[in-house]
Amino acid sequence: MKALFVVFLAITLSTFVVVQSQTRYSKSELIEDTRQYVQLLETVHPDPYINGGGKIAFHRRFHQLISSIPEAGMDLLDYGWKLQEFTGTMLDSHTTVFVPVNYNNKTPGGIPIYFNSIEDKLYVYGVADSAHLPLTGSVLLSIEGIPVERIYRDYGALTGKENNRYNVLAGIPGHLWHKSWIEYLIPEWEDDGSILIELLKSDGRIEELDLPIPKEISYPLYSTQTSVPMPSTEQCDFTYTFTEEDKQTALLVINSMVGYREAFEIWRTSGRTQLIKNNSQAFTRATGEPVPDEIDQIIQGIPAATEVFISMLQEMKSAGTKNLIIDLRRNSGGASTMADILTYLIYGNEAVITAKSGIPNEVKKLSDYYFELHSKESIENFNESRVFPLQDEDYVFTEDRYGWNTDLEPLFDEIARNSWNSRIEQMPTFQNVYKSGKYDGFYCPEHVAVVSSNKTFSSGFTLMQRIKQCGGL
């Protein structure tokens, strides 16, 4: 059953495995696929053992997984949960299995209330029925009589986030919306058309509600509205506005760091055609037109972070804007180069170098899968100027290029500059701006502050950290 798994390497070294929804499979077929999955993890992931007790512990859990497969076999939903349970023990939030559950948001079948998080709690953020609007702000205490602490624990263990409460609270609201996840997390629940929840209301009273599950959800949900004017992200995940007529405060919203032209240019350079196609709907979203066949045409239609940020900073400079608020509350990551671009335009090139300097922490693992995804890269490219030639299954360490007996600390600045210059060459849109020198530290307001949430993850967190390094709040 070789066709069961489809493996994608995401923007960083993230590994996603899609379990294709089919019929029931025999024990021997599932064992074969489990072996294939583990082989893929060990080939593609740089270190699947680091957070789970080492290689022997990893393989012990692998054997336990195989032995738990029933003689009668399994359907792929149950098998998908088993694979995710195993994957969760790696404690790597970037590696997950897409279990084949119903993700139809019109008929999700779960709790008809959407929760958000504050501190270490989930609260009612949006409701499907306007009659439930008075529940807004109430804190979730239990589902079907099961305390939320147990649900959080089980969800964290399943998804590999149990060591990070914020990641648990960021991920679980969307899953409580879906019936299949409720059935997994709360096996005690019997779907009789309703679901029981317990809420702590804002006046201190505890209220138990047996909520009917609607056959279909209408959008948008009913929720409280912000008094701050928010820019539309309908066409693009990064945009800005000013909160007042005098333009003394600018608001930059970045909900994702995937659909921007410079990222697509980087992927084109390394031959990541499939990644471009996977995210090509950013073209239709921005232009309203069908996605063209030509890669270059797709890229030209994608909004450029460089252009949006320059436009914002030009307006800010003209108005003498004092405050910049960067809203990353919904930013779950993407390609982190956006952080470099924004840093360059606000704080200048040297700030980028300083932020990127330090002990090199990127380690690549070479494999057939790596070169399949990076079709314009080759092992010959990696072996240029190396002390010894690398082979398939080798790791790429910075020390190989500079020498293992070399003190790298005096070279941190040089390594950072080389890395940054190489990246600039991959982004024609930004490169043209960079070469002009006109926008190097173009405008830095008096105050730069970042607004984040527990959904601010991966490259989104990198951007937040970068602003803090440069003196922002």
Coordinates of C-alpha atoms in Angstrom, one line a residue:
M1 CA 0.0 0.0 0.0
K2 CA 2.8 2.4 -1.0
A3 CA 0.3 5.2 -2.0
L4 CA -1.0 5.8 1.6
F5 CA 1.4 8.5 2.4
V6 CA 2.0 11.9 0.8
V7 CA 4.9 13.8 2.4
F8 CA 5.4 17.5 2.1
L9 CA 8.3 19.5 3.5
A10 CA 6.9 22.9 4.5
I11 CA 8.6 26.2 4.4
T12 CA 11.2 25.4 7.0
L13 CA 12.0 21.8 7.9
S14 CA 8.4 21.1 8.9
T15 CA 7.2 17.7 8.0
F16 CA 3.5 17.1 7.2
V17 CA 2.1 13.7 6.4
V18 CA -1.4 13.4 4.8
V19 CA -3.2 10.2 5.4
Q20 CA -5.4 9.7 2.3
S21 CA -9.0 8.7 3.2
Q22 CA -9.8 5.3 1.8
T23 CA -11.3 2.0 3.0
R24 CA -10.2 -0.5 5.7
Y25 CA -6.7 -2.0 5.4
S26 CA -5.2 -5.2 6.7
K27 CA -2.7 -5.4 9.5
S28 CA 0.1 -6.3 7.2
E29 CA -0.6 -3.3 4.9
L30 CA -0.7 -1.0 7.9
I31 CA 2.6 -2.4 9.3
E32 CA 4.2 -1.8 5.9
D33 CA 3.0 1.8 5.8
T34 CA 4.1 2.4 9.4
R35 CA 7.6 1.2 8.5
Q36 CA 7.5 3.5 5.5
Y37 CA 6.4 6.4 7.7
V38 CA 9.2 5.9 10.2
Q39 CA 11.7 5.6 7.4
L40 CA 10.5 8.9 6.0
L41 CA 10.8 10.6 9.4
E42 CA 14.3 9.3 9.9
T43 CA 15.3 10.3 6.4
V44 CA 13.7 13.7 6.1
H45 CA 13.7 15.1 9.7
P46 CA 17.1 16.3 10.9
D47 CA 16.6 14.8 14.4
P48 CA 13.3 13.1 15.2
Y49 CA 14.8 11.7 18.4
I50 CA 16.0 14.9 20.2
N51 CA 12.9 15.6 22.3
G52 CA 11.6 12.1 22.8
G53 CA 14.4 10.3 24.7
G54 CA 16.7 9.4 21.9
K55 CA 16.8 6.9 19.1
I56 CA 16.2 3.7 21.1
A57 CA 13.1 5.3 22.8
F58 CA 11.9 6.4 19.3
H59 CA 12.1 2.8 18.0
R60 CA 10.6 1.4 21.2
R61 CA 7.5 3.5 20.5
F62 CA 7.6 2.5 16.9
H63 CA 7.4 -1.2 17.9
Q64 CA 4.6 -0.4 20.3
L65 CA 2.7 1.3 17.5
I66 CA 3.1 -1.7 15.2
S67 CA 2.0 -4.1 18.0
S68 CA -1.1 -2.1 18.7
I69 CA -2.5 -2.6 15.2
P70 CA -5.4 -5.0 15.5
E71 CA -5.4 -8.4 13.7
A72 CA -8.6 -7.3 11.8
G73 CA -6.8 -4.1 10.5
M74 CA -8.1 -0.6 10.7
D75 CA -9.8 2.1 8.8
L76 CA -7.7 5.1 8.0
L77 CA -9.4 7.5 10.5
D78 CA -8.4 5.3 13.4
Y79 CA -5.0 4.5 11.9
G80 CA -4.5 8.3 11.3
W81 CA -5.0 8.9 15.0
K82 CA -2.5 6.2 15.9
L83 CA 0.1 7.8 13.6
Q84 CA -0.5 11.2 15.2
E85 CA -0.2 9.7 18.7
F86 CA 3.2 8.4 17.7
T87 CA 4.2 11.6 16.0
G88 CA 3.1 13.6 19.0
T89 CA 5.7 11.9 21.2
M90 CA 8.4 13.6 19.1
L91 CA 7.3 16.9 20.8
D92 CA 7.8 18.8 17.5
S93 CA 5.1 21.2 16.7
H94 CA 6.2 21.4 13.1
T95 CA 5.7 17.7 12.4
T96 CA 2.2 16.4 12.2
V97 CA -0.2 14.0 10.5
F98 CA -3.3 15.3 8.7
V99 CA -5.9 12.9 10.0
P100 CA -8.7 12.4 7.4
V101 CA -11.5 14.0 9.4
N102 CA -14.4 16.1 8.1
Y103 CA -13.0 19.7 7.8
N104 CA -16.1 21.0 6.1
N105 CA -16.6 24.3 8.0
K106 CA -20.3 24.5 6.9
T107 CA -21.0 21.2 8.7
P108 CA -18.3 20.8 11.3
G109 CA -20.5 19.0 13.9
G110 CA -18.6 20.1 17.0
I111 CA -19.3 22.8 19.6
P112 CA -21.2 25.6 17.8
I113 CA -19.2 28.2 19.8
Y114 CA -15.7 29.4 18.7
F115 CA -13.3 29.9 21.5
N116 CA -10.2 32.1 21.7
S117 CA -7.6 32.2 24.4
I118 CA -6.4 34.6 27.0
E119 CA -3.5 33.8 29.3
D120 CA -4.2 30.1 30.1
K121 CA -7.9 29.9 29.4
L122 CA -10.3 29.5 26.5
Y123 CA -13.2 32.1 26.3
V124 CA -16.2 32.4 24.1
Y125 CA -15.2 34.5 21.1
G126 CA -17.8 33.8 18.4
V127 CA -21.2 32.0 18.3
A128 CA -23.2 30.4 15.5
D129 CA -26.5 31.5 17.1
S130 CA -27.1 35.2 18.0
A131 CA -29.0 34.1 21.0
H132 CA -25.7 33.0 22.6
L133 CA -24.0 36.4 22.2
P134 CA -24.4 37.1 26.0
L135 CA -22.0 34.2 26.5
T136 CA -19.2 36.2 24.9
G137 CA -16.2 36.3 27.3
S138 CA -17.3 33.3 29.3
V139 CA -14.5 30.9 30.2
L140 CA -14.8 27.2 29.2
L141 CA -14.6 24.9 32.2
S142 CA -15.7 21.4 30.9
I143 CA -17.1 19.5 27.9
E144 CA -19.5 16.7 28.5
G145 CA -18.5 16.8 32.2
I146 CA -14.8 16.4 31.4
P147 CA -12.6 19.1 32.9
V148 CA -10.8 21.2 30.3
E149 CA -7.5 20.4 31.9
R150 CA -7.8 16.7 30.9
I151 CA -8.8 17.8 27.4
Y152 CA -5.8 20.2 27.1
R153 CA -3.5 17.4 28.4
D154 CA -4.7 14.9 25.9
Y155 CA -4.7 17.3 23.0
G156 CA -1.2 18.4 23.9
A157 CA 0.1 14.8 24.0
L158 CA -1.6 14.0 20.7
T159 CA -0.2 17.0 18.8
G160 CA 3.3 17.2 20.4
K161 CA 2.5 20.4 22.2
E162 CA 2.0 19.2 25.8
N163 CA 5.2 21.0 26.9
N164 CA 3.8 24.3 25.7
R165 CA 0.4 25.5 27.1
Y166 CA 0.2 28.4 24.7
N167 CA 0.6 26.1 21.6
V168 CA -2.2 23.9 23.0
L169 CA -4.6 26.8 23.5
A170 CA -3.7 28.2 20.0
G171 CA -4.5 24.9 18.2
I172 CA -7.4 23.4 20.1
P173 CA -10.2 26.0 19.4
G174 CA -10.4 25.1 15.7
H175 CA -10.5 21.4 16.5
L176 CA -13.3 21.7 19.1
W177 CA -15.3 23.1 16.2
H178 CA -15.1 19.6 14.5
K179 CA -17.0 16.5 15.5
S180 CA -14.2 14.0 14.8
W181 CA -11.8 15.8 17.1
I182 CA -14.5 15.9 19.8
E183 CA -15.0 12.2 19.4
Y184 CA -11.3 11.5 19.8
L185 CA -10.7 13.9 22.7
I186 CA -13.9 13.0 24.6
P187 CA -14.7 9.3 23.8
E188 CA -17.4 9.5 26.5
W189 CA -19.5 11.8 24.3
E190 CA -22.4 10.1 22.5
D191 CA -23.6 12.3 19.6
D192 CA -27.4 12.8 20.2
G193 CA -27.5 16.1 18.3
S194 CA -26.3 18.2 21.2
I195 CA -23.2 18.7 23.3
L196 CA -22.9 19.8 27.0
I197 CA -20.5 22.5 28.0
E198 CA -19.9 24.4 31.3
L199 CA -18.9 28.0 31.3
L200 CA -17.8 30.5 33.9
K201 CA -19.6 33.7 33.1
S202 CA -18.2 37.2 33.6
D203 CA -20.5 37.7 36.7
G204 CA -18.9 34.7 38.4
R205 CA -21.8 32.3 37.9
I206 CA -21.3 28.9 36.4
E207 CA -23.7 27.9 33.7
E208 CA -24.2 24.5 32.1
L209 CA -25.5 24.5 28.5
D210 CA -26.7 21.6 26.4
L211 CA -26.1 23.1 23.0
P212 CA -27.9 21.8 19.9
I213 CA -25.5 21.1 17.1
P214 CA -26.7 22.9 13.9
K215 CA -26.7 20.9 10.7
E216 CA -25.1 23.8 8.9
I217 CA -23.1 26.9 10.1
S218 CA -23.6 30.3 8.6
Y219 CA -20.7 32.7 8.5
P220 CA -19.6 35.1 9.7
L221 CA -20.1 34.1 13.3
Y222 CA -21.7 36.5 15.8
S223 CA -19.0 38.2 17.9
T224 CA -18.1 41.4 19.6
Q225 CA -16.5 44.0 17.3
T226 CA -13.3 45.9 17.9
S227 CA -13.4 49.7 18.2
V228 CA -10.0 49.9 16.3
P229 CA -10.3 50.3 12.6
M230 CA -8.7 47.2 11.1
P231 CA -7.4 47.0 7.5
S232 CA -8.9 44.4 5.2
T233 CA -6.9 41.3 4.7
E234 CA -9.2 40.0 2.0
Q235 CA -6.7 40.2 -0.8
C236 CA -3.4 40.0 1.1
D237 CA -2.3 38.7 4.6
F238 CA -0.1 41.8 5.2
T239 CA -1.6 45.3 5.1
Y240 CA -1.7 48.5 7.1
T241 CA -3.9 51.5 8.1
F242 CA -3.7 54.5 10.4
T243 CA -5.8 54.5 13.5
E244 CA -6.4 58.3 13.5
E245 CA -6.8 61.0 10.9
D246 CA -3.5 62.7 11.9
K247 CA -1.7 59.4 11.2
Q248 CA 0.3 59.5 14.4
T249 CA -0.2 55.7 14.9
A250 CA 0.1 53.2 12.1
L251 CA -1.2 49.6 12.4
L252 CA 0.5 46.9 10.3
V253 CA -1.3 43.6 10.3
I254 CA 0.6 40.5 9.2
N255 CA -1.6 37.4 9.5
S256 CA 0.8 35.1 7.6
M257 CA 4.3 35.1 6.2
V258 CA 3.6 32.7 3.3
G259 CA 1.8 34.6 0.4
Y260 CA 4.3 37.3 -0.4
R261 CA 6.3 37.7 -3.6
E262 CA 9.8 37.5 -2.1
A263 CA 9.1 34.1 -0.6
F264 CA 7.9 32.8 -4.0
E265 CA 11.1 34.2 -5.6
I266 CA 13.2 32.3 -3.1
W267 CA 11.4 29.1 -3.8
R268 CA 11.8 29.6 -7.5
T269 CA 15.6 30.0 -7.1
S270 CA 15.9 26.7 -5.3
G271 CA 13.5 24.9 -7.6
R272 CA 10.6 24.5 -5.1
T273 CA 8.0 24.5 -7.9
Q274 CA 5.5 22.4 -5.9
L275 CA 5.6 24.7 -3.0
I276 CA 4.8 27.6 -5.3
K277 CA 1.9 25.7 -6.8
N278 CA 0.6 24.7 -3.3
N279 CA 0.4 28.4 -2.4
S280 CA -0.5 29.8 -5.8
Q281 CA -4.1 30.8 -4.6
A282 CA -2.4 33.9 -3.2
F283 CA -2.4 35.0 -6.9
T284 CA -6.2 34.6 -7.3
R285 CA -6.8 36.2 -3.9
A286 CA -4.8 39.3 -4.9
T287 CA -5.9 39.7 -8.5
G288 CA -9.2 37.9 -8.7
E289 CA -7.9 36.1 -11.7
P290 CA -7.3 32.3 -12.3
V291 CA -3.8 31.0 -11.5
P292 CA -1.7 31.1 -14.7
D293 CA 0.4 28.1 -15.8
E294 CA 3.7 30.0 -15.9
I295 CA 5.6 30.3 -12.6
D296 CA 6.9 33.8 -13.4
Q297 CA 3.4 35.1 -14.1
I298 CA 2.2 33.7 -10.7
I299 CA 5.1 35.4 -8.9
Q300 CA 4.5 38.7 -10.5
G301 CA 0.8 38.7 -9.4
I302 CA 1.7 38.0 -5.7
P303 CA 1.8 41.1 -3.5
A304 CA 5.4 42.1 -2.5
A305 CA 6.1 42.7 1.2
T306 CA 8.9 45.2 0.2
E307 CA 6.4 47.3 -1.7
V308 CA 3.7 47.3 1.0
F309 CA 6.2 48.1 3.7
I310 CA 7.8 50.9 1.7
S311 CA 4.4 52.4 0.9
M312 CA 3.5 52.4 4.6
L313 CA 6.9 53.9 5.7
Q314 CA 6.7 56.6 3.1
E315 CA 3.3 57.7 4.5
M316 CA 4.6 57.4 8.0
K317 CA 7.6 59.6 7.2
S318 CA 5.5 62.2 5.4
A319 CA 3.1 62.4 8.4
G320 CA 5.8 62.2 11.1
T321 CA 4.1 59.1 12.5
K322 CA 5.3 58.4 16.1
N323 CA 3.9 54.9 16.7
L324 CA 3.9 51.7 14.7
I325 CA 1.8 48.7 16.0
I326 CA 2.6 45.4 14.4
D327 CA -0.3 42.9 14.8
L328 CA 0.9 39.3 14.7
R329 CA -2.0 37.8 16.7
R330 CA -3.0 35.5 13.9
N331 CA 0.4 34.9 12.5
S332 CA 1.3 31.2 12.6
G333 CA 4.5 31.6 10.5
G334 CA 5.7 31.1 7.0
A335 CA 9.0 32.3 5.4
S336 CA 11.0 34.3 7.9
T337 CA 12.7 36.5 5.4
M338 CA 9.9 38.9 5.7
A339 CA 11.3 39.7 9.2
D340 CA 14.6 40.6 7.5
I341 CA 12.9 42.9 5.0
L342 CA 10.9 44.8 7.6
T343 CA 14.0 45.1 9.8
Y344 CA 16.0 46.5 6.9
L345 CA 13.5 49.1 6.0
I346 CA 12.9 50.3 9.6
Y347 CA 16.2 49.8 11.4
G348 CA 18.7 49.4 8.6
N349 CA 21.0 46.8 7.1
E350 CA 23.4 46.7 10.1
A351 CA 20.4 45.8 12.3
V352 CA 19.7 42.8 10.1
I353 CA 23.3 41.7 10.3
T354 CA 23.4 42.1 14.1
A355 CA 20.2 40.1 14.5
K356 CA 21.4 37.3 12.3
S357 CA 24.8 37.1 13.9
G358 CA 25.5 34.4 16.5
I359 CA 25.9 30.7 16.7
P360 CA 24.6 29.2 13.4
N361 CA 21.6 27.2 14.2
E362 CA 20.4 26.0 10.8
V363 CA 21.2 22.4 10.0
K364 CA 20.1 20.8 6.8
K365 CA 19.9 17.0 6.2
L366 CA 20.6 15.9 2.6
S367 CA 18.4 13.2 1.2
D368 CA 16.7 12.2 -2.1
Y369 CA 13.5 13.9 -0.7
Y370 CA 15.4 17.2 -0.1
F371 CA 16.7 17.3 -3.6
E372 CA 13.3 16.3 -5.0
L373 CA 11.8 19.4 -3.4
H374 CA 14.8 21.6 -4.1
S375 CA 15.2 20.7 -7.8
K376 CA 17.8 23.4 -8.5
E377 CA 20.1 22.4 -5.7
S378 CA 22.6 19.5 -5.9
I379 CA 25.1 17.8 -3.7
E380 CA 27.8 19.3 -5.9
N381 CA 26.6 22.8 -4.9
F382 CA 26.9 21.9 -1.2
N383 CA 30.4 20.5 -1.8
E384 CA 31.9 23.7 -3.1
S385 CA 34.8 24.9 -0.9
R386 CA 34.3 22.1 1.7
V387 CA 37.0 20.3 3.5
F388 CA 35.5 16.9 2.6
P389 CA 32.7 16.0 0.2
L390 CA 29.3 15.4 1.6
Q391 CA 27.1 12.4 0.6
D392 CA 23.4 11.5 0.7
E393 CA 22.1 11.4 4.3
D394 CA 24.8 13.8 5.5
Y395 CA 24.1 16.9 7.5
V396 CA 25.2 20.4 6.4
F397 CA 27.0 22.2 9.2
T398 CA 28.5 25.7 9.0
E399 CA 31.7 24.4 10.6
D400 CA 32.3 22.2 7.5
R401 CA 32.9 25.3 5.4
Y402 CA 34.9 27.3 7.9
G403 CA 36.8 24.5 9.7
W404 CA 36.0 22.6 12.9
N405 CA 39.1 23.9 14.7
T406 CA 38.2 27.5 13.8
D407 CA 36.8 29.8 16.5
L408 CA 33.6 30.9 14.8
E409 CA 32.7 33.8 17.1
P410 CA 35.0 36.3 15.3
L411 CA 33.4 35.2 12.0
F412 CA 29.8 35.6 13.2
D413 CA 29.5 39.0 11.4
E414 CA 31.0 37.6 8.2
I415 CA 28.7 34.5 8.2
A416 CA 25.7 36.6 8.8
R417 CA 26.6 39.0 5.9
N418 CA 27.2 36.1 3.6
S419 CA 23.9 34.5 4.5
W420 CA 22.0 37.8 4.1
N421 CA 23.7 38.6 0.8
S422 CA 22.9 35.2 -0.6
R423 CA 19.3 35.6 0.4
I424 CA 19.1 39.0 -1.2
E425 CA 20.2 37.6 -4.5
Q426 CA 17.3 35.2 -4.5
M427 CA 14.7 38.1 -4.2
P428 CA 14.9 40.4 -7.3
T429 CA 12.0 42.5 -5.9
F430 CA 13.9 43.3 -2.7
Q431 CA 17.4 43.3 -4.4
N432 CA 16.5 46.3 -6.6
V433 CA 15.5 48.2 -3.5
Y434 CA 18.6 47.1 -1.6
K435 CA 21.0 48.1 -4.3
S436 CA 19.6 51.6 -4.5
G437 CA 20.4 52.1 -0.8
K438 CA 17.5 54.6 -0.7
Y439 CA 15.5 52.6 1.9
D440 CA 18.2 51.4 4.2
G441 CA 16.7 52.3 7.6
F442 CA 14.2 54.5 5.8
Y443 CA 12.0 55.5 8.7
C444 CA 11.9 54.4 12.4
P445 CA 9.1 55.9 14.5
E446 CA 9.6 56.7 18.1
H447 CA 7.7 53.6 19.3
V448 CA 7.4 50.2 17.6
A449 CA 5.3 47.6 19.4
V450 CA 4.2 44.1 18.6
V451 CA 0.8 42.6 19.5
S452 CA 0.9 38.8 19.7
S453 CA -1.1 35.9 20.9
N454 CA -0.5 32.2 21.5
K455 CA -1.1 31.7 17.8
T456 CA 2.0 33.7 17.0
F457 CA 4.2 30.8 16.0
S458 CA 7.4 29.9 14.1
S459 CA 8.4 32.7 11.7
G460 CA 5.7 34.9 13.3
F461 CA 7.6 34.5 16.6
T462 CA 10.9 35.2 14.7
L463 CA 9.5 38.5 13.5
M464 CA 8.3 39.4 17.0
Q465 CA 11.7 38.5 18.5
R466 CA 13.5 40.6 15.8
I467 CA 11.5 43.7 16.7
K468 CA 12.4 43.2 20.3
Q469 CA 16.1 42.8 19.5
C470 CA 15.9 46.1 17.7
G471 CA 14.5 47.9 20.7
G472 CA 10.7 47.5 20.0
L473 CA 8.2 46.5 22.6

